[in-house]
């Protein structure tokens, strides 16, 4: 997902999240039955979620200089939302972040926009006017989260989703540093040989039950003779049953 940008738009990002959850459906089966995002056994949510660090710009850059990632994450908007009972992404999990903020870099370099000595980004609007783009405070805008539903078909307590790697790439082609993750996940698998064996046993039992519950009947050999019967004329006779 790509949520709303800018530090002050935290609430708008939360609304984007809730809209995606509300309106995204997956039609499954015949006839199709709509399923929500959280009807899945495991949900992995990633992208430019655009949440920012609620600290002054200079404080953020000082913490980065000292590689104090946890100091930054303490003021991270997304972390606050996850921890709030009714916050956006509440119920999701995220691995340990041990890398620098992934936004905003000067394209083609490893320098943050706004760093001392970094070139300013200038946009020419017309031959006689230019606009200096406002610098952006570094932030962990790019994230990978996951969530396990309360009720699902997998035994998630004994075999939870496990994150093996969570990191970032040092590519230079964007003003973001892309992040990546590797997970180990439980997956349902069917042993075809055992399936065939059990299926055969079940069908044998079904046949036995059908034979056992098959209704029994007998046909009487008693003959009732009404002699000549004419249309529209009532005909009666007496039948005697043995006691």
PDB file of N, CA and C in Angstrom, residues 78-144:
ATOM      1  N   UNK A  78       3.946   5.087  13.233  1.00  0.00           N
ATOM      2  CA  UNK A  78       3.380   3.757  13.007  1.00  0.00           C
ATOM      3  C   UNK A  78       3.465   2.900  14.273  1.00  0.00           C
ATOM      4  N   UNK A  79       4.573   2.952  14.975  1.00  0.00           N
ATOM      5  CA  UNK A  79       4.692   2.202  16.226  1.00  0.00           C
ATOM      6  C   UNK A  79       3.610   2.611  17.219  1.00  0.00           C
ATOM      7  N   UNK A  80       3.336   3.893  17.276  1.00  0.00           N
ATOM      8  CA  UNK A  80       2.288   4.385  18.181  1.00  0.00           C
ATOM      9  C   UNK A  80       0.926   3.848  17.774  1.00  0.00           C
ATOM     10  N   UNK A  81       0.658   3.798  16.464  1.00  0.00           N
ATOM     11  CA  UNK A  81      -0.637   3.292  15.991  1.00  0.00           C
ATOM     12  C   UNK A  81      -0.796   1.807  16.321  1.00  0.00           C
ATOM     13  N   UNK A  82       0.255   1.032  16.110  1.00  0.00           N
ATOM     14  CA  UNK A  82       0.189  -0.410  16.364  1.00  0.00           C
ATOM     15  C   UNK A  82      -0.118  -0.682  17.832  1.00  0.00           C
ATOM     16  N   UNK A  83       0.436   0.132  18.734  1.00  0.00           N
ATOM     17  CA  UNK A  83       0.275  -0.097  20.170  1.00  0.00           C
ATOM     18  C   UNK A  83      -1.067   0.387  20.702  1.00  0.00           C
ATOM     19  N   UNK A  84      -1.737   1.293  19.987  1.00  0.00           N
ATOM     20  CA  UNK A  84      -3.025   1.799  20.447  1.00  0.00           C
ATOM     21  C   UNK A  84      -4.119   0.762  20.193  1.00  0.00           C
ATOM     22  N   UNK A  85      -5.037   0.627  21.155  1.00  0.00           N
ATOM     23  CA  UNK A  85      -6.091  -0.385  21.055  1.00  0.00           C
ATOM     24  C   UNK A  85      -6.914  -0.227  19.786  1.00  0.00           C
ATOM     25  N   UNK A  86      -7.233   0.990  19.406  1.00  0.00           N
ATOM     26  CA  UNK A  86      -8.046   1.241  18.212  1.00  0.00           C
ATOM     27  C   UNK A  86      -7.233   1.901  17.108  1.00  0.00           C
ATOM     28  N   UNK A  87      -5.915   1.797  17.183  1.00  0.00           N
ATOM     29  CA  UNK A  87      -5.074   2.445  16.198  1.00  0.00           C
ATOM     30  C   UNK A  87      -5.032   1.691  14.884  1.00  0.00           C
ATOM     31  N   UNK A  88      -4.629   2.390  13.833  1.00  0.00           N
ATOM     32  CA  UNK A  88      -4.412   1.735  12.547  1.00  0.00           C
ATOM     33  C   UNK A  88      -3.299   0.707  12.713  1.00  0.00           C
ATOM     34  N   UNK A  89      -3.479  -0.445  12.082  1.00  0.00           N
ATOM     35  CA  UNK A  89      -2.509  -1.544  12.112  1.00  0.00           C
ATOM     36  C   UNK A  89      -2.385  -2.194  13.494  1.00  0.00           C
ATOM     37  N   UNK A  90      -3.323  -1.904  14.406  1.00  0.00           N
ATOM     38  CA  UNK A  90      -3.311  -2.604  15.682  1.00  0.00           C
ATOM     39  C   UNK A  90      -3.517  -4.104  15.434  1.00  0.00           C
ATOM     40  N   UNK A  91      -2.705  -4.927  16.054  1.00  0.00           N
ATOM     41  CA  UNK A  91      -2.765  -6.369  15.818  1.00  0.00           C
ATOM     42  C   UNK A  91      -1.684  -6.855  14.876  1.00  0.00           C
ATOM     43  N   UNK A  92      -1.054  -5.924  14.165  1.00  0.00           N
ATOM     44  CA  UNK A  92       0.067  -6.293  13.293  1.00  0.00           C
ATOM     45  C   UNK A  92       1.359  -6.356  14.105  1.00  0.00           C
ATOM     46  N   UNK A  93       2.317  -7.055  13.555  1.00  0.00           N
ATOM     47  CA  UNK A  93       3.637  -7.163  14.165  1.00  0.00           C
ATOM     48  C   UNK A  93       4.692  -6.667  13.178  1.00  0.00           C
ATOM     49  N   UNK A  94       5.827  -6.263  13.724  1.00  0.00           N
ATOM     50  CA  UNK A  94       6.947  -5.846  12.884  1.00  0.00           C
ATOM     51  C   UNK A  94       8.232  -6.346  13.525  1.00  0.00           C
ATOM     52  N   UNK A  95       9.168  -6.750  12.693  1.00  0.00           N
ATOM     53  CA  UNK A  95      10.452  -7.212  13.203  1.00  0.00           C
ATOM     54  C   UNK A  95      11.303  -6.073  13.732  1.00  0.00           C
ATOM     55  N   UNK A  96      12.393  -6.449  14.342  1.00  0.00           N
ATOM     56  CA  UNK A  96      13.322  -5.464  14.900  1.00  0.00           C
ATOM     57  C   UNK A  96      13.981  -4.669  13.773  1.00  0.00           C
ATOM     58  N   UNK A  97      13.912  -3.349  13.864  1.00  0.00           N
ATOM     59  CA  UNK A  97      14.554  -2.477  12.880  1.00  0.00           C
ATOM     60  C   UNK A  97      15.948  -2.123  13.357  1.00  0.00           C
ATOM     61  N   UNK A  98      16.939  -2.561  12.625  1.00  0.00           N
ATOM     62  CA  UNK A  98      18.335  -2.272  12.948  1.00  0.00           C
ATOM     63  C   UNK A  98      19.012  -1.569  11.772  1.00  0.00           C
ATOM     64  N   UNK A  99      18.307  -0.635  11.185  1.00  0.00           N
ATOM     65  CA  UNK A  99      18.873   0.109  10.059  1.00  0.00           C
ATOM     66  C   UNK A  99      18.342   1.538  10.090  1.00  0.00           C
ATOM     67  N   UNK A 100      18.994   2.383   9.311  1.00  0.00           N
ATOM     68  CA  UNK A 100      18.659   3.809   9.295  1.00  0.00           C
ATOM     69  C   UNK A 100      17.340   4.050   8.570  1.00  0.00           C
ATOM     70  N   UNK A 101      16.714   5.195   8.826  1.00  0.00           N
ATOM     71  CA  UNK A 101      15.495   5.548   8.099  1.00  0.00           C
ATOM     72  C   UNK A 101      15.692   5.450   6.584  1.00  0.00           C
ATOM     73  N   UNK A 102      14.643   5.057   5.888  1.00  0.00           N
ATOM     74  CA  UNK A 102      14.747   4.755   4.455  1.00  0.00           C
ATOM     75  C   UNK A 102      14.348   5.923   3.557  1.00  0.00           C
ATOM     76  N   UNK A 103      14.003   7.057   4.135  1.00  0.00           N
ATOM     77  CA  UNK A 103      13.538   8.199   3.347  1.00  0.00           C
ATOM     78  C   UNK A 103      13.953   9.473   4.069  1.00  0.00           C
ATOM     79  N   UNK A 104      14.279  10.572   3.442  1.00  0.00           N
ATOM     80  CA  UNK A 104      14.315  10.826   2.012  1.00  0.00           C
ATOM     81  C   UNK A 104      15.758  11.087   1.617  1.00  0.00           C
ATOM     82  N   UNK A 105      16.237  10.369   0.601  1.00  0.00           N
ATOM     83  CA  UNK A 105      17.615  10.483   0.135  1.00  0.00           C
ATOM     84  C   UNK A 105      17.694  11.334  -1.136  1.00  0.00           C
ATOM     85  N   UNK A 106      18.857  11.881  -1.349  1.00  0.00           N
ATOM     86  CA  UNK A 106      19.126  12.519  -2.638  1.00  0.00           C
ATOM     87  C   UNK A 106      19.403  11.394  -3.628  1.00  0.00           C
ATOM     88  N   UNK A 107      18.645  11.357  -4.701  1.00  0.00           N
ATOM     89  CA  UNK A 107      18.769  10.269  -5.669  1.00  0.00           C
ATOM     90  C   UNK A 107      20.202  10.192  -6.188  1.00  0.00           C
ATOM     91  N   UNK A 108      20.724   8.975  -6.217  1.00  0.00           N
ATOM     92  CA  UNK A 108      22.083   8.759  -6.681  1.00  0.00           C
ATOM     93  C   UNK A 108      23.127   8.856  -5.590  1.00  0.00           C
ATOM     94  N   UNK A 109      22.679   8.971  -4.335  1.00  0.00           N
ATOM     95  CA  UNK A 109      23.638   9.119  -3.243  1.00  0.00           C
ATOM     96  C   UNK A 109      23.107   8.421  -1.998  1.00  0.00           C
ATOM     97  N   UNK A 110      23.935   8.441  -0.945  1.00  0.00           N
ATOM     98  CA  UNK A 110      23.541   7.940   0.366  1.00  0.00           C
ATOM     99  C   UNK A 110      23.363   9.086   1.358  1.00  0.00           C
ATOM    100  N   UNK A 111      23.105  10.271   0.844  1.00  0.00           N
ATOM    101  CA  UNK A 111      22.936  11.450   1.689  1.00  0.00           C
ATOM    102  C   UNK A 111      21.456  11.797   1.767  1.00  0.00           C
ATOM    103  N   UNK A 112      21.032  12.140   2.994  1.00  0.00           N
ATOM    104  CA  UNK A 112      19.641  12.534   3.179  1.00  0.00           C
ATOM    105  C   UNK A 112      19.393  13.920   2.582  1.00  0.00           C
ATOM    106  N   UNK A 113      18.192  14.098   2.104  1.00  0.00           N
ATOM    107  CA  UNK A 113      17.755  15.420   1.676  1.00  0.00           C
ATOM    108  C   UNK A 113      17.831  16.356   2.886  1.00  0.00           C
ATOM    109  N   UNK A 114      18.470  17.490   2.712  1.00  0.00           N
ATOM    110  CA  UNK A 114      18.579  18.444   3.807  1.00  0.00           C
ATOM    111  C   UNK A 114      19.826  18.305   4.644  1.00  0.00           C
ATOM    112  N   UNK A 115      20.670  17.288   4.376  1.00  0.00           N
ATOM    113  CA  UNK A 115      21.929  17.165   5.110  1.00  0.00           C
ATOM    114  C   UNK A 115      22.798  18.400   4.858  1.00  0.00           C
ATOM    115  N   UNK A 116      23.632  18.723   5.821  1.00  0.00           N
ATOM    116  CA  UNK A 116      24.530  19.873   5.670  1.00  0.00           C
ATOM    117  C   UNK A 116      25.419  19.664   4.454  1.00  0.00           C
ATOM    118  N   UNK A 117      25.408  20.652   3.565  1.00  0.00           N
ATOM    119  CA  UNK A 117      26.229  20.579   2.361  1.00  0.00           C
ATOM    120  C   UNK A 117      25.563  19.865   1.203  1.00  0.00           C
ATOM    121  N   UNK A 118      24.383  19.270   1.458  1.00  0.00           N
ATOM    122  CA  UNK A 118      23.684  18.580   0.368  1.00  0.00           C
ATOM    123  C   UNK A 118      23.068  19.605  -0.577  1.00  0.00           C
ATOM    124  N   UNK A 119      23.049  19.316  -1.864  1.00  0.00           N
ATOM    125  CA  UNK A 119      22.466  20.279  -2.808  1.00  0.00           C
ATOM    126  C   UNK A 119      20.969  20.421  -2.608  1.00  0.00           C
ATOM    127  N   UNK A 120      20.466  21.619  -2.816  1.00  0.00           N
ATOM    128  CA  UNK A 120      19.033  21.852  -2.738  1.00  0.00           C
ATOM    129  C   UNK A 120      18.367  21.405  -4.030  1.00  0.00           C
ATOM    130  N   UNK A 121      17.142  20.906  -3.876  1.00  0.00           N
ATOM    131  CA  UNK A 121      16.362  20.504  -5.045  1.00  0.00           C
ATOM    132  C   UNK A 121      15.585  21.715  -5.539  1.00  0.00           C
ATOM    133  N   UNK A 122      15.834  22.102  -6.788  1.00  0.00           N
ATOM    134  CA  UNK A 122      15.209  23.301  -7.345  1.00  0.00           C
ATOM    135  C   UNK A 122      14.362  22.911  -8.552  1.00  0.00           C
ATOM    136  N   UNK A 123      13.144  23.420  -8.583  1.00  0.00           N
ATOM    137  CA  UNK A 123      12.235  23.173  -9.702  1.00  0.00           C
ATOM    138  C   UNK A 123      11.988  24.490 -10.417  1.00  0.00           C
ATOM    139  N   UNK A 124      12.154  24.497 -11.728  1.00  0.00           N
ATOM    140  CA  UNK A 124      11.904  25.699 -12.529  1.00  0.00           C
ATOM    141  C   UNK A 124      10.460  25.689 -13.002  1.00  0.00           C
ATOM    142  N   UNK A 125       9.673  26.659 -12.521  1.00  0.00           N
ATOM    143  CA  UNK A 125       8.263  26.742 -12.918  1.00  0.00           C
ATOM    144  C   UNK A 125       8.080  27.504 -14.218  1.00  0.00           C
ATOM    145  N   UNK A 126       8.933  28.451 -14.471  1.00  0.00           N
ATOM    146  CA  UNK A 126       8.875  29.242 -15.703  1.00  0.00           C
ATOM    147  C   UNK A 126      10.273  29.802 -15.934  1.00  0.00           C
ATOM    148  N   UNK A 127      10.506  30.418 -17.060  1.00  0.00           N
ATOM    149  CA  UNK A 127      11.854  30.956 -17.325  1.00  0.00           C
ATOM    150  C   UNK A 127      12.371  31.895 -16.243  1.00  0.00           C
ATOM    151  N   UNK A 128      11.443  32.557 -15.512  1.00  0.00           N
ATOM    152  CA  UNK A 128      11.884  33.561 -14.556  1.00  0.00           C
ATOM    153  C   UNK A 128      11.633  33.188 -13.097  1.00  0.00           C
ATOM    154  N   UNK A 129      11.055  32.010 -12.831  1.00  0.00           N
ATOM    155  CA  UNK A 129      10.746  31.639 -11.454  1.00  0.00           C
ATOM    156  C   UNK A 129      11.293  30.250 -11.140  1.00  0.00           C
ATOM    157  N   UNK A 130      11.810  30.130  -9.939  1.00  0.00           N
ATOM    158  CA  UNK A 130      12.294  28.846  -9.452  1.00  0.00           C
ATOM    159  C   UNK A 130      11.779  28.623  -8.040  1.00  0.00           C
ATOM    160  N   UNK A 131      11.597  27.361  -7.695  1.00  0.00           N
ATOM    161  CA  UNK A 131      11.079  27.009  -6.374  1.00  0.00           C
ATOM    162  C   UNK A 131      11.994  25.979  -5.727  1.00  0.00           C
ATOM    163  N   UNK A 132      12.442  26.274  -4.516  1.00  0.00           N
ATOM    164  CA  UNK A 132      13.264  25.325  -3.767  1.00  0.00           C
ATOM    165  C   UNK A 132      12.334  24.368  -3.022  1.00  0.00           C
ATOM    166  N   UNK A 133      12.494  23.069  -3.279  1.00  0.00           N
ATOM    167  CA  UNK A 133      11.649  22.081  -2.630  1.00  0.00           C
ATOM    168  C   UNK A 133      12.040  21.969  -1.160  1.00  0.00           C
ATOM    169  N   UNK A 134      11.032  22.030  -0.280  1.00  0.00           N
ATOM    170  CA  UNK A 134      11.283  21.936   1.153  1.00  0.00           C
ATOM    171  C   UNK A 134      11.879  20.580   1.496  1.00  0.00           C
ATOM    172  N   UNK A 135      12.884  20.588   2.343  1.00  0.00           N
ATOM    173  CA  UNK A 135      13.527  19.334   2.726  1.00  0.00           C
ATOM    174  C   UNK A 135      12.582  18.499   3.588  1.00  0.00           C
ATOM    175  N   UNK A 136      12.777  17.187   3.526  1.00  0.00           N
ATOM    176  CA  UNK A 136      11.969  16.260   4.298  1.00  0.00           C
ATOM    177  C   UNK A 136      12.827  15.662   5.408  1.00  0.00           C
ATOM    178  N   UNK A 137      12.283  15.616   6.615  1.00  0.00           N
ATOM    179  CA  UNK A 137      13.000  14.981   7.717  1.00  0.00           C
ATOM    180  C   UNK A 137      13.076  13.479   7.463  1.00  0.00           C
ATOM    181  N   UNK A 138      14.200  12.838   7.699  1.00  0.00           N
ATOM    182  CA  UNK A 138      14.311  11.389   7.497  1.00  0.00           C
ATOM    183  C   UNK A 138      13.255  10.635   8.303  1.00  0.00           C
ATOM    184  N   UNK A 139      12.786   9.520   7.742  1.00  0.00           N
ATOM    185  CA  UNK A 139      11.735   8.745   8.411  1.00  0.00           C
ATOM    186  C   UNK A 139      11.743   7.307   7.914  1.00  0.00           C
ATOM    187  N   UNK A 140      11.145   6.433   8.727  1.00  0.00           N
ATOM    188  CA  UNK A 140      10.954   5.026   8.348  1.00  0.00           C
ATOM    189  C   UNK A 140       9.613   4.894   7.620  1.00  0.00           C
ATOM    190  N   UNK A 141       9.557   5.405   6.409  1.00  0.00           N
ATOM    191  CA  UNK A 141       8.293   5.378   5.673  1.00  0.00           C
ATOM    192  C   UNK A 141       7.995   4.000   5.085  1.00  0.00           C
ATOM    193  N   UNK A 142       9.019   3.213   4.830  1.00  0.00           N
ATOM    194  CA  UNK A 142       8.865   1.922   4.148  1.00  0.00           C
ATOM    195  C   UNK A 142       8.908   0.801   5.179  1.00  0.00           C
ATOM    196  N   UNK A 143       7.817  -0.002   5.231  1.00  0.00           N
ATOM    197  CA  UNK A 143       7.699  -0.982   6.311  1.00  0.00           C
ATOM    198  C   UNK A 143       7.120  -2.302   5.801  1.00  0.00           C
ATOM    199  N   UNK A 144       7.408  -3.354   6.552  1.00  0.00           N
ATOM    200  CA  UNK A 144       6.839  -4.676   6.297  1.00  0.00           C
ATOM    201  C   UNK A 144       6.243  -5.178   7.607  1.00  0.00           C
TER     202      UNK A 144
END
